[in-house]
Amino acid sequence: MEPTGAAAVIIGNEVLTAKVVDANGPHLIKRLREVGIPLRTLEIVPDEVDLIVEAVARARLRAKYVFTSGGIGPTHDDVTVRAVALAMGRKVVRLPEMVALIREKAVDAPTAEAMRLADAPEGAVLLAQPGSWYPVLTVEDVFMLPGVPQLFRTQLEAVLAQLRGTPMHLRVLYLNLGESAVAAVLDRVALDMPHVAIGSYPMFDRSLDYAVKVTVESVEPDAVEQALARLQTGLPAGSVVRTE
Amino acid sequence: MEPTGAAAVIIGNEVLTAKVVDANGPHLIKRLREVGIPLRTLEIVPDEVDLIVEAVARARLRAKYVFTSGGIGPTHDDVTVRAVALAMGRKVVRLPEMVALIREKAVDAPTAEAMRLADAPEGAVLLAQPGSWYPVLTVEDVFMLPGVPQLFRTQLEAVLAQLRGTPMHLRVLYLNLGESAVAAVLDRVALDMPHVAIGSYPMFDRSLDYAVKVTVESVEPDAVEQALARLQTGLPAGSVVRTE
């Protein structure tokens, strides 16, 4: 079966060493959800070629679209291009269009290190970004986005404009009983309707008027309504505080 | 070589589908840094046995301590115990001490589903938690923490109180030149001193008085100072705005 959906690889020693809190992962999760592309997994790995190669190769087995964040600048710790090339069995080449863009952008003659920004896995395609000189670096369905959050966000929008998703339908039940008291009913419906995702989230906050939040979702609205009806019938009388 | 440090596996459809923003990953990253236990990788995976098994097995190859978050309740989507057991080649057994705790805690007779909380990989050890009836479920150096943030935090502290880390020494250089202009110097020092981690982070915010933040860190304070001195000598005159 062809993989569908997306997987993400966040490259960043700075995140793993608590120097910054990752903003790109949560933003990507939110935007993919909004456009209806399911996210399978997200990995945060250090700036190490081997770990990035493995994570990207794994992401490509799991999902159609792979998003990476970080490690595409000109310094020694920027190893994403090399790692993505290795994961895809490609050479790293210097892209003439990118060389031209860097020359055009530079005030003085660009340094040898600045020119590293023109290196990419063979067969890479540059996706022009409205309002920025710097294009999105893509290879097949791997999108190498920068780690700097402002740049990550604008480049992500340029990519998402090209993709097509299927929005999910979601209903929510709020229950006044604990998980142990409702687990048997949830289990039964989840087992009977495997195409509907049922989630159960206990809350331990006495200021809330419910104890468990149950989510029911699918790309098929009818299936969601049917599962919701079955849950409402099966749950103990009076346990549903409200639905959404 | 024996693996060192930690790796994290966050189990949560609710995170990947943007229903909640994961708070446990960032909190774990911050606390591990504070106690001096390096974090190798963090993966967010859905509530699916196969993906959790793979992620836990991988985490155990990469790191000494493995922290999981989520999936340990009594409902159908709570599959972490089974997955950790599979990843470690162990059976799932019912722990008598945990059965006793659940009976003691329950007001009425506990449901069959409530009793699922007593299931654990064979050989699991319960780590008592001050101020809570619910102990931390551990197997060797795998710590299965709950996904609910308040519970995750208190259980994490019970675990960290048992572990010993080595705090990192960190110095920071703020530069007024772009990455391309300083990359060659950074490269040279990074290559000569592989035991020192040098990070380079460009900032694209004109309200700041610097363009690049360079971090220098190691468990050895002398090595950090030596790398810092080499960077200061090698960088273009006047490019260092300040150090920290």
GROMACS .gro file of C-alpha atoms in nm:
model
  488
    1MET     CA    1   0.000   0.000   0.000
    2GLU     CA    2   0.129   0.344  -0.093
    3PRO     CA    3   0.194   0.552   0.217
    4THR     CA    4  -0.038   0.850   0.268
    5GLY     CA    5  -0.028   1.151   0.496
    6ALA     CA    6   0.279   1.324   0.631
    7ALA     CA    7   0.569   1.264   0.868
    8ALA     CA    8   0.796   1.525   1.025
    9VAL     CA    9   1.163   1.531   1.124
   10ILE     CA   10   1.269   1.823   1.341
   11ILE     CA   11   1.647   1.864   1.331
   12GLY     CA   12   1.777   2.053   1.626
   13ASN     CA   13   2.032   2.017   1.903
   14GLU     CA   14   1.899   2.349   2.030
   15VAL     CA   15   1.557   2.193   2.091
   16LEU     CA   16   1.688   1.874   2.255
   17THR     CA   17   1.917   2.076   2.481
   18ALA     CA   18   1.634   2.308   2.590
   19LYS     CA   19   1.790   2.622   2.440
   20VAL     CA   20   1.468   2.690   2.254
   21VAL     CA   21   1.122   2.536   2.274
   22ASP     CA   22   1.034   2.393   1.934
   23ALA     CA   23   0.763   2.605   1.769
   24ASN     CA   24   0.779   2.443   1.424
   25GLY     CA   25   0.648   2.101   1.525
   26PRO     CA   26   0.331   2.233   1.692
   27HIS     CA   27   0.275   2.479   1.405
   28LEU     CA   28   0.314   2.203   1.144
   29ILE     CA   29   0.076   1.975   1.338
   30LYS     CA   30  -0.187   2.251   1.350
   31ARG     CA   31  -0.160   2.348   0.984
   32LEU     CA   32  -0.162   1.989   0.855
   33ARG     CA   33  -0.474   1.924   1.060
   34GLU     CA   34  -0.641   2.236   0.918
   35VAL     CA   35  -0.575   2.134   0.558
   36GLY     CA   36  -0.670   1.770   0.624
   37ILE     CA   37  -0.337   1.591   0.579
   38PRO     CA   38  -0.294   1.331   0.856
   39LEU     CA   39   0.040   1.342   1.038
   40ARG     CA   40   0.172   0.994   1.118
   41THR     CA   41   0.476   1.071   1.334
   42LEU     CA   42   0.709   1.351   1.439
   43GLU     CA   43   1.070   1.292   1.544
   44ILE     CA   44   1.312   1.538   1.700
   45VAL     CA   45   1.672   1.437   1.626
   46PRO     CA   46   2.009   1.605   1.688
   47ASP     CA   47   2.225   1.764   1.413
   48GLU     CA   48   2.387   1.426   1.336
   49VAL     CA   49   2.392   1.287   0.984
   50ASP     CA   50   2.328   0.921   1.080
   51LEU     CA   51   2.026   0.993   1.298
   52ILE     CA   52   1.876   1.230   1.037
   53VAL     CA   53   1.930   0.975   0.757
   54GLU     CA   54   1.750   0.707   0.958
   55ALA     CA   55   1.466   0.938   1.059
   56VAL     CA   56   1.409   1.061   0.702
   57ALA     CA   57   1.423   0.709   0.556
   58ARG     CA   58   1.173   0.594   0.818
   59ALA     CA   59   0.948   0.894   0.753
   60ARG     CA   60   0.945   0.811   0.380
   61LEU     CA   61   0.829   0.457   0.451
   62ARG     CA   62   0.551   0.583   0.675
   63ALA     CA   63   0.414   0.876   0.481
   64LYS     CA   64   0.384   1.030   0.136
   65TYR     CA   65   0.498   1.377   0.238
   66VAL     CA   66   0.803   1.437   0.457
   67PHE     CA   67   0.871   1.772   0.619
   68THR     CA   68   1.208   1.849   0.774
   69SER     CA   69   1.280   2.153   0.989
   70GLY     CA   70   1.626   2.297   1.039
   71GLY     CA   71   1.987   2.229   0.948
   72ILE     CA   72   1.988   2.389   0.602
   73GLY     CA   73   2.215   2.690   0.666
   74PRO     CA   74   2.582   2.739   0.576
   75THR     CA   75   2.754   2.626   0.901
   76HIS     CA   76   2.912   2.298   1.014
   77ASP     CA   77   2.599   2.196   1.206
   78ASP     CA   78   2.381   2.223   0.894
   79VAL     CA   79   2.380   1.865   0.766
   80THR     CA   80   2.019   1.815   0.656
   81VAL     CA   81   2.085   1.833   0.280
   82ARG     CA   82   2.355   1.568   0.301
   83ALA     CA   83   2.140   1.346   0.525
   84VAL     CA   84   1.830   1.372   0.301
   85ALA     CA   85   2.046   1.292  -0.004
   86LEU     CA   86   2.184   0.982   0.173
   87ALA     CA   87   1.837   0.873   0.286
   88MET     CA   88   1.718   0.892  -0.076
   89GLY     CA   89   2.031   0.736  -0.229
   90ARG     CA   90   2.120   1.053  -0.420
   91LYS     CA   91   2.434   1.261  -0.464
   92VAL     CA   92   2.463   1.616  -0.335
   93VAL     CA   93   2.495   1.859  -0.626
   94ARG     CA   94   2.524   2.237  -0.654
   95LEU     CA   95   2.209   2.385  -0.809
   96PRO     CA   96   2.291   2.649  -1.074
   97GLU     CA   97   1.960   2.837  -1.019
   98MET     CA   98   2.040   2.863  -0.650
   99VAL     CA   99   2.396   2.983  -0.720
  100ALA     CA  100   2.246   3.258  -0.935
  101LEU     CA  101   2.000   3.356  -0.659
  102ILE     CA  102   2.277   3.372  -0.397
  103ARG     CA  103   2.497   3.588  -0.623
  104GLU     CA  104   2.205   3.819  -0.695
  105LYS     CA  105   2.120   3.853  -0.327
  106ALA     CA  106   2.478   3.904  -0.195
  107VAL     CA  107   2.607   4.258  -0.148
  108ASP     CA  108   2.975   4.159  -0.174
  109ALA     CA  109   3.110   3.844  -0.340
  110PRO     CA  110   2.953   3.551  -0.152
  111THR     CA  111   3.185   3.343   0.070
  112ALA     CA  112   3.251   2.976  -0.005
  113GLU     CA  113   3.030   2.899   0.294
  114ALA     CA  114   2.741   3.109   0.162
  115MET     CA  115   2.755   2.898  -0.153
  116ARG     CA  116   2.675   2.587   0.052
  117LEU     CA  117   2.314   2.709   0.046
  118ALA     CA  118   2.313   2.607  -0.323
  119ASP     CA  119   2.386   2.241  -0.242
  120ALA     CA  120   2.095   2.001  -0.268
  121PRO     CA  121   2.017   1.635  -0.329
  122GLU     CA  122   2.034   1.557  -0.703
  123GLY     CA  123   1.697   1.615  -0.869
  124ALA     CA  124   1.591   1.880  -0.617
  125VAL     CA  125   1.330   2.130  -0.729
  126LEU     CA  126   1.310   2.486  -0.600
  127LEU     CA  127   0.960   2.603  -0.520
  128ALA     CA  128   0.941   2.982  -0.559
  129GLN     CA  129   0.807   3.162  -0.257
  130PRO     CA  130   0.608   3.482  -0.308
  131GLY     CA  131   0.774   3.775  -0.129
  132SER     CA  132   1.108   3.605  -0.059
  133TRP     CA  133   1.424   3.553  -0.260
  134TYR     CA  134   1.478   3.216  -0.093
  135PRO     CA  135   1.287   2.927  -0.253
  136VAL     CA  136   1.167   2.608  -0.080
  137LEU     CA  137   1.405   2.317  -0.131
  138THR     CA  138   1.210   2.006  -0.230
  139VAL     CA  139   1.304   1.658  -0.355
  140GLU     CA  140   1.016   1.437  -0.466
  141ASP     CA  141   0.782   1.477  -0.169
  142VAL     CA  142   1.047   1.575   0.086
  143PHE     CA  143   1.029   1.940   0.188
  144MET     CA  144   1.339   2.081   0.359
  145LEU     CA  145   1.221   2.381   0.557
  146PRO     CA  146   1.442   2.616   0.760
  147GLY     CA  147   1.447   2.598   1.139
  148VAL     CA  148   1.396   2.970   1.196
  149PRO     CA  149   1.024   2.988   1.283
  150GLN     CA  150   0.930   3.291   1.067
  151LEU     CA  151   1.092   3.131   0.762
  152PHE     CA  152   0.950   2.788   0.844
  153ARG     CA  153   0.599   2.929   0.848
  154THR     CA  154   0.614   3.116   0.519
  155GLN     CA  155   0.782   2.825   0.341
  156LEU     CA  156   0.529   2.581   0.483
  157GLU     CA  157   0.245   2.787   0.333
  158ALA     CA  158   0.415   2.777  -0.008
  159VAL     CA  159   0.425   2.395   0.019
  160LEU     CA  160   0.070   2.349   0.154
  161ALA     CA  161  -0.068   2.558  -0.134
  162GLN     CA  162   0.045   2.271  -0.361
  163LEU     CA  163  -0.099   1.978  -0.162
  164ARG     CA  164  -0.451   1.848  -0.125
  165GLY     CA  165  -0.596   1.706   0.198
  166THR     CA  166  -0.922   1.554   0.317
  167PRO     CA  167  -1.061   1.731   0.623
  168MET     CA  168  -1.162   1.514   0.919
  169HIS     CA  169  -1.504   1.523   1.083
  170LEU     CA  170  -1.489   1.540   1.460
  171ARG     CA  171  -1.752   1.509   1.732
  172VAL     CA  172  -1.683   1.524   2.106
  173LEU     CA  173  -1.865   1.373   2.406
  174TYR     CA  174  -1.806   1.506   2.759
  175LEU     CA  175  -1.871   1.248   3.032
  176ASN     CA  176  -1.912   1.279   3.408
  177LEU     CA  177  -1.782   0.926   3.479
  178GLY     CA  178  -1.422   0.804   3.495
  179GLU     CA  179  -1.253   0.609   3.216
  180SER     CA  180  -1.281   0.275   3.396
  181ALA     CA  181  -1.661   0.306   3.405
  182VAL     CA  182  -1.697   0.374   3.031
  183ALA     CA  183  -1.406   0.177   2.885
  184ALA     CA  184  -1.615  -0.132   2.799
  185VAL     CA  185  -1.859   0.070   2.581
  186LEU     CA  186  -1.579   0.262   2.409
  187ASP     CA  187  -1.395  -0.063   2.340
  188ARG     CA  188  -1.697  -0.222   2.177
  189VAL     CA  189  -1.767   0.066   1.939
  190ALA     CA  190  -1.396   0.110   1.858
  191LEU     CA  191  -1.368  -0.260   1.775
  192ASP     CA  192  -1.684  -0.264   1.560
  193MET     CA  193  -1.598   0.054   1.369
  194PRO     CA  194  -1.223   0.047   1.301
  195HIS     CA  195  -1.253   0.323   1.036
  196VAL     CA  196  -1.361   0.567   1.308
  197ALA     CA  197  -1.094   0.692   1.549
  198ILE     CA  198  -1.220   0.705   1.907
  199GLY     CA  199  -1.006   0.882   2.164
  200SER     CA  200  -1.057   0.893   2.540
  201TYR     CA  201  -0.894   1.164   2.752
  202PRO     CA  202  -0.932   1.171   3.130
  203MET     CA  203  -0.924   1.511   3.298
  204PHE     CA  204  -0.808   1.553   3.656
  205ASP     CA  205  -0.933   1.906   3.705
  206ARG     CA  206  -1.216   1.941   3.956
  207SER     CA  207  -1.315   2.282   3.816
  208LEU     CA  208  -1.441   2.110   3.498
  209ASP     CA  209  -1.797   1.975   3.473
  210TYR     CA  210  -1.674   1.653   3.310
  211ALA     CA  211  -1.421   1.379   3.388
  212VAL     CA  212  -1.354   1.229   3.044
  213LYS     CA  213  -1.352   1.377   2.695
  214VAL     CA  214  -1.427   1.128   2.416
  215THR     CA  215  -1.343   1.221   2.055
  216VAL     CA  216  -1.496   1.049   1.752
  217GLU     CA  217  -1.354   1.119   1.410
  218SER     CA  218  -1.331   1.001   1.053
  219VAL     CA  219  -1.317   1.142   0.700
  220GLU     CA  220  -1.676   1.007   0.661
  221PRO     CA  221  -1.933   1.226   0.843
  222ASP     CA  222  -2.198   0.949   0.844
  223ALA     CA  223  -1.965   0.706   1.017
  224VAL     CA  224  -1.891   0.968   1.285
  225GLU     CA  225  -2.263   1.023   1.354
  226GLN     CA  226  -2.330   0.649   1.366
  227ALA     CA  227  -2.046   0.590   1.616
  228LEU     CA  228  -2.165   0.884   1.825
  229ALA     CA  229  -2.519   0.744   1.835
  230ARG     CA  230  -2.390   0.400   1.937
  231LEU     CA  231  -2.182   0.552   2.215
  232GLN     CA  232  -2.474   0.759   2.343
  233THR     CA  233  -2.697   0.449   2.350
  234GLY     CA  234  -2.436   0.233   2.521
  235LEU     CA  235  -2.312   0.475   2.787
  236PRO     CA  236  -2.473   0.474   3.135
  237ALA     CA  237  -2.785   0.696   3.155
  238GLY     CA  238  -2.701   1.053   3.254
  239SER     CA  239  -2.326   1.018   3.195
  240VAL     CA  240  -2.314   1.245   2.889
  241VAL     CA  241  -2.277   1.605   3.010
  242ARG     CA  242  -2.289   1.743   2.654
  243THR     CA  243  -2.178   1.680   2.298
  244GLU     CA  244  -2.002   1.905   2.050
  245MET     CA  245   2.949   0.111   2.380
  246GLU     CA  246   2.673   0.123   2.641
  247PRO     CA  247   2.414   0.384   2.548
  248THR     CA  248   2.397   0.689   2.777
  249GLY     CA  249   2.146   0.968   2.820
  250ALA     CA  250   1.774   0.951   2.756
  251ALA     CA  251   1.525   0.911   2.472
  252ALA     CA  252   1.155   0.995   2.478
  253VAL     CA  253   0.849   0.845   2.313
  254ILE     CA  254   0.532   1.054   2.332
  255ILE     CA  255   0.226   0.840   2.259
  256GLY     CA  256  -0.067   1.045   2.147
  257ASN     CA  257  -0.313   1.062   1.863
  258GLU     CA  258  -0.446   1.372   2.036
  259VAL     CA  259  -0.112   1.549   1.984
  260LEU     CA  260  -0.066   1.441   1.621
  261THR     CA  261  -0.421   1.546   1.537
  262ALA     CA  262  -0.377   1.890   1.698
  263LYS     CA  263  -0.641   1.835   1.968
  264VAL     CA  264  -0.386   1.932   2.231
  265VAL     CA  265  -0.040   2.085   2.209
  266ASP     CA  266   0.205   1.845   2.373
  267ALA     CA  267   0.329   1.988   2.702
  268ASN     CA  268   0.509   1.677   2.826
  269GLY     CA  269   0.784   1.672   2.563
  270PRO     CA  270   0.896   2.032   2.627
  271HIS     CA  271   0.874   1.981   3.005
  272LEU     CA  272   1.081   1.661   2.987
  273ILE     CA  273   1.342   1.831   2.768
  274LYS     CA  274   1.373   2.119   3.016
  275ARG     CA  275   1.396   1.898   3.327
  276LEU     CA  276   1.647   1.656   3.173
  277ARG     CA  277   1.864   1.952   3.077
  278GLU     CA  278   1.842   2.092   3.431
  279VAL     CA  279   1.952   1.766   3.590
  280GLY     CA  280   2.224   1.709   3.327
  281ILE     CA  281   2.091   1.401   3.145
  282PRO     CA  282   2.137   1.448   2.769
  283LEU     CA  283   1.830   1.374   2.557
  284ARG     CA  284   1.913   1.196   2.231
  285THR     CA  285   1.579   1.195   2.051
  286LEU     CA  286   1.209   1.249   2.103
  287GLU     CA  287   0.943   1.078   1.891
  288ILE     CA  288   0.571   1.145   1.882
  289VAL     CA  289   0.381   0.838   1.763
  290PRO     CA  290   0.010   0.751   1.740
  291ASP     CA  291  -0.169   0.508   1.974
  292GLU     CA  292  -0.071   0.211   1.755
  293VAL     CA  293   0.108  -0.089   1.902
  294ASP     CA  294   0.346  -0.148   1.608
  295LEU     CA  295   0.471   0.210   1.593
  296ILE     CA  296   0.515   0.229   1.971
  297VAL     CA  297   0.705  -0.103   1.979
  298GLU     CA  298   0.944   0.021   1.709
  299ALA     CA  299   0.992   0.360   1.874
  300VAL     CA  300   1.061   0.208   2.218
  301ALA     CA  301   1.302  -0.052   2.077
  302ARG     CA  302   1.486   0.224   1.890
  303ALA     CA  303   1.493   0.445   2.200
  304ARG     CA  304   1.648   0.161   2.401
  305LEU     CA  305   1.927   0.121   2.145
  306ARG     CA  306   2.000   0.493   2.153
  307ALA     CA  307   1.981   0.573   2.522
  308LYS     CA  308   2.009   0.429   2.871
  309TYR     CA  309   1.686   0.581   3.002
  310VAL     CA  310   1.362   0.571   2.807
  311PHE     CA  311   1.065   0.786   2.902
  312THR     CA  312   0.722   0.722   2.753
  313SER     CA  313   0.428   0.957   2.791
  314GLY     CA  314   0.066   0.847   2.757
  315GLY     CA  315  -0.137   0.541   2.673
  316ILE     CA  316  -0.140   0.378   3.018
  317GLY     CA  317  -0.508   0.418   3.114
  318PRO     CA  318  -0.789   0.159   3.108
  319THR     CA  319  -0.941   0.226   2.760
  320HIS     CA  320  -0.896   0.065   2.417
  321ASP     CA  321  -0.654   0.337   2.304
  322ASP     CA  322  -0.418   0.269   2.598
  323VAL     CA  323  -0.168   0.025   2.444
  324THR     CA  324   0.163   0.144   2.587
  325VAL     CA  325   0.209  -0.139   2.840
  326ARG     CA  326   0.158  -0.404   2.571
  327ALA     CA  327   0.389  -0.223   2.329
  328VAL     CA  328   0.669  -0.176   2.585
  329ALA     CA  329   0.641  -0.543   2.679
  330LEU     CA  330   0.671  -0.645   2.311
  331ALA     CA  331   0.966  -0.408   2.257
  332MET     CA  332   1.144  -0.572   2.551
  333GLY     CA  333   1.046  -0.930   2.466
  334ARG     CA  334   0.844  -0.973   2.785
  335LYS     CA  335   0.496  -1.100   2.869
  336VAL     CA  336   0.226  -0.875   3.012
  337VAL     CA  337   0.138  -0.983   3.366
  338ARG     CA  338  -0.101  -0.853   3.632
  339LEU     CA  339   0.090  -0.705   3.925
  340PRO     CA  340  -0.053  -0.814   4.261
  341GLU     CA  341   0.070  -0.497   4.441
  342MET     CA  342  -0.112  -0.286   4.184
  343VAL     CA  343  -0.431  -0.494   4.212
  344ALA     CA  344  -0.422  -0.427   4.587
  345LEU     CA  345  -0.372  -0.054   4.531
  346ILE     CA  346  -0.665  -0.035   4.286
  347ARG     CA  347  -0.895  -0.223   4.527
  348GLU     CA  348  -0.790   0.003   4.814
  349LYS     CA  349  -0.850   0.318   4.608
  350ALA     CA  350  -1.187   0.213   4.453
  351VAL     CA  351  -1.509   0.324   4.623
  352ASP     CA  352  -1.721   0.043   4.472
  353ALA     CA  353  -1.588  -0.287   4.336
  354PRO     CA  354  -1.348  -0.193   4.053
  355THR     CA  355  -1.462  -0.274   3.695
  356ALA     CA  356  -1.272  -0.525   3.481
  357GLU     CA  357  -1.141  -0.226   3.284
  358ALA     CA  358  -1.013  -0.050   3.598
  359MET     CA  359  -0.810  -0.365   3.668
  360ARG     CA  360  -0.622  -0.314   3.340
  361LEU     CA  361  -0.422  -0.050   3.527
  362ALA     CA  362  -0.257  -0.341   3.711
  363ASP     CA  363  -0.116  -0.491   3.389
  364ALA     CA  364   0.255  -0.440   3.327
  365PRO     CA  365   0.549  -0.596   3.144
  366GLU     CA  366   0.688  -0.891   3.343
  367GLY     CA  367   0.954  -0.775   3.587
  368ALA     CA  368   0.805  -0.427   3.623
  369VAL     CA  369   0.883  -0.237   3.941
  370LEU     CA  370   0.650   0.017   4.100
  371LEU     CA  371   0.820   0.332   4.218
  372ALA     CA  372   0.621   0.484   4.504
  373GLN     CA  373   0.528   0.845   4.459
  374PRO     CA  374   0.501   1.070   4.763
  375GLY     CA  375   0.152   1.220   4.790
  376SER     CA  376  -0.014   0.994   4.534
  377TRP     CA  377  -0.166   0.646   4.551
  378TYR     CA  378  -0.054   0.578   4.195
  379PRO     CA  379   0.307   0.458   4.163
  380VAL     CA  380   0.539   0.507   3.864
  381LEU     CA  381   0.546   0.203   3.638
  382THR     CA  382   0.908   0.116   3.549
  383VAL     CA  383   1.078  -0.178   3.374
  384GLU     CA  384   1.458  -0.176   3.379
  385ASP     CA  385   1.528   0.181   3.269
  386VAL     CA  386   1.199   0.236   3.086
  387PHE     CA  387   0.967   0.476   3.268
  388MET     CA  388   0.601   0.467   3.159
  389LEU     CA  389   0.457   0.802   3.257
  390PRO     CA  390   0.094   0.910   3.214
  391GLY     CA  391  -0.004   1.154   2.939
  392VAL     CA  392  -0.203   1.386   3.165
  393PRO     CA  393   0.040   1.675   3.222
  394GLN     CA  394  -0.009   1.718   3.599
  395LEU     CA  395   0.048   1.345   3.656
  396PHE     CA  396   0.337   1.334   3.409
  397ARG     CA  397   0.517   1.609   3.599
  398THR     CA  398   0.485   1.463   3.945
  399GLN     CA  399   0.581   1.114   3.826
  400LEU     CA  400   0.878   1.254   3.635
  401GLU     CA  401   1.010   1.413   3.955
  402ALA     CA  402   0.985   1.077   4.135
  403VAL     CA  403   1.197   0.923   3.858
  404LEU     CA  404   1.452   1.205   3.833
  405ALA     CA  405   1.513   1.187   4.208
  406GLN     CA  406   1.662   0.839   4.141
  407LEU     CA  407   1.890   0.931   3.847
  408ARG     CA  408   2.221   1.108   3.833
  409GLY     CA  409   2.325   1.348   3.556
  410THR     CA  410   2.628   1.556   3.463
  411PRO     CA  411   2.539   1.923   3.412
  412MET     CA  412   2.663   2.086   3.091
  413HIS     CA  413   2.871   2.402   3.081
  414LEU     CA  414   2.746   2.655   2.829
  415ARG     CA  415   2.888   2.982   2.695
  416VAL     CA  416   2.723   3.198   2.428
  417LEU     CA  417   2.867   3.441   2.172
  418TYR     CA  418   2.646   3.701   2.004
  419LEU     CA  419   2.773   3.809   1.662
  420ASN     CA  420   2.681   4.101   1.437
  421LEU     CA  421   2.774   3.918   1.114
  422GLY     CA  422   2.570   3.661   0.920
  423GLU     CA  423   2.635   3.287   0.934
  424SER     CA  424   2.807   3.277   0.594
  425ALA     CA  425   3.072   3.523   0.714
  426VAL     CA  426   3.160   3.323   1.026
  427ALA     CA  427   3.099   2.965   0.913
  428ALA     CA  428   3.464   2.894   0.824
  429VAL     CA  429   3.591   2.980   1.176
  430LEU     CA  430   3.311   2.784   1.344
  431ASP     CA  431   3.384   2.485   1.120
  432ARG     CA  432   3.753   2.483   1.212
  433VAL     CA  433   3.700   2.491   1.587
  434ALA     CA  434   3.415   2.235   1.569
  435LEU     CA  435   3.637   2.000   1.369
  436ASP     CA  436   3.938   2.040   1.603
  437MET     CA  437   3.735   2.001   1.922
  438PRO     CA  438   3.475   1.730   1.860
  439HIS     CA  439   3.409   1.692   2.235
  440VAL     CA  440   3.270   2.046   2.242
  441ALA     CA  441   2.926   2.106   2.087
  442ILE     CA  442   2.916   2.428   1.885
  443GLY     CA  443   2.578   2.552   1.767
  444SER     CA  444   2.505   2.840   1.532
  445TYR     CA  445   2.162   3.006   1.525
  446PRO     CA  446   2.082   3.287   1.280
  447MET     CA  447   1.827   3.545   1.393
  448PHE     CA  448   1.617   3.735   1.143
  449ASP     CA  449   1.487   3.996   1.379
  450ARG     CA  450   1.611   4.350   1.314
  451SER     CA  451   1.521   4.464   1.666
  452LEU     CA  452   1.806   4.249   1.804
  453ASP     CA  453   2.163   4.384   1.828
  454TYR     CA  454   2.307   4.059   1.689
  455ALA     CA  455   2.255   3.841   1.381
  456VAL     CA  456   2.390   3.505   1.496
  457LYS     CA  457   2.398   3.334   1.836
  458VAL     CA  458   2.680   3.081   1.880
  459THR     CA  459   2.660   2.828   2.164
  460VAL     CA  460   2.962   2.641   2.299
  461GLU     CA  461   2.907   2.355   2.542
  462SER     CA  462   3.057   2.049   2.702
  463VAL     CA  463   3.062   1.865   3.033
  464GLU     CA  464   3.424   1.993   3.070
  465PRO     CA  465   3.437   2.362   3.164
  466ASP     CA  466   3.801   2.399   3.054
  467ALA     CA  467   3.722   2.271   2.705
  468VAL     CA  468   3.437   2.522   2.676
  469GLU     CA  469   3.666   2.814   2.771
  470GLN     CA  470   3.935   2.695   2.529
  471ALA     CA  471   3.689   2.671   2.238
  472LEU     CA  472   3.544   3.010   2.326
  473ALA     CA  473   3.893   3.166   2.324
  474ARG     CA  474   3.972   3.007   1.986
  475LEU     CA  475   3.648   3.138   1.839
  476GLN     CA  476   3.709   3.489   1.972
  477THR     CA  477   4.060   3.488   1.822
  478GLY     CA  478   3.945   3.355   1.486
  479LEU     CA  479   3.632   3.564   1.433
  480PRO     CA  480   3.658   3.895   1.238
  481ALA     CA  481   3.755   4.190   1.462
  482GLY     CA  482   3.453   4.365   1.611
  483SER     CA  483   3.206   4.088   1.521
  484VAL     CA  484   3.147   3.974   1.880
  485VAL     CA  485   2.874   4.194   2.031
  486ARG     CA  486   2.899   4.023   2.369
  487THR     CA  487   2.951   3.690   2.542
  488GLU     CA  488   2.753   3.517   2.814
   0.00000   0.00000   0.00000
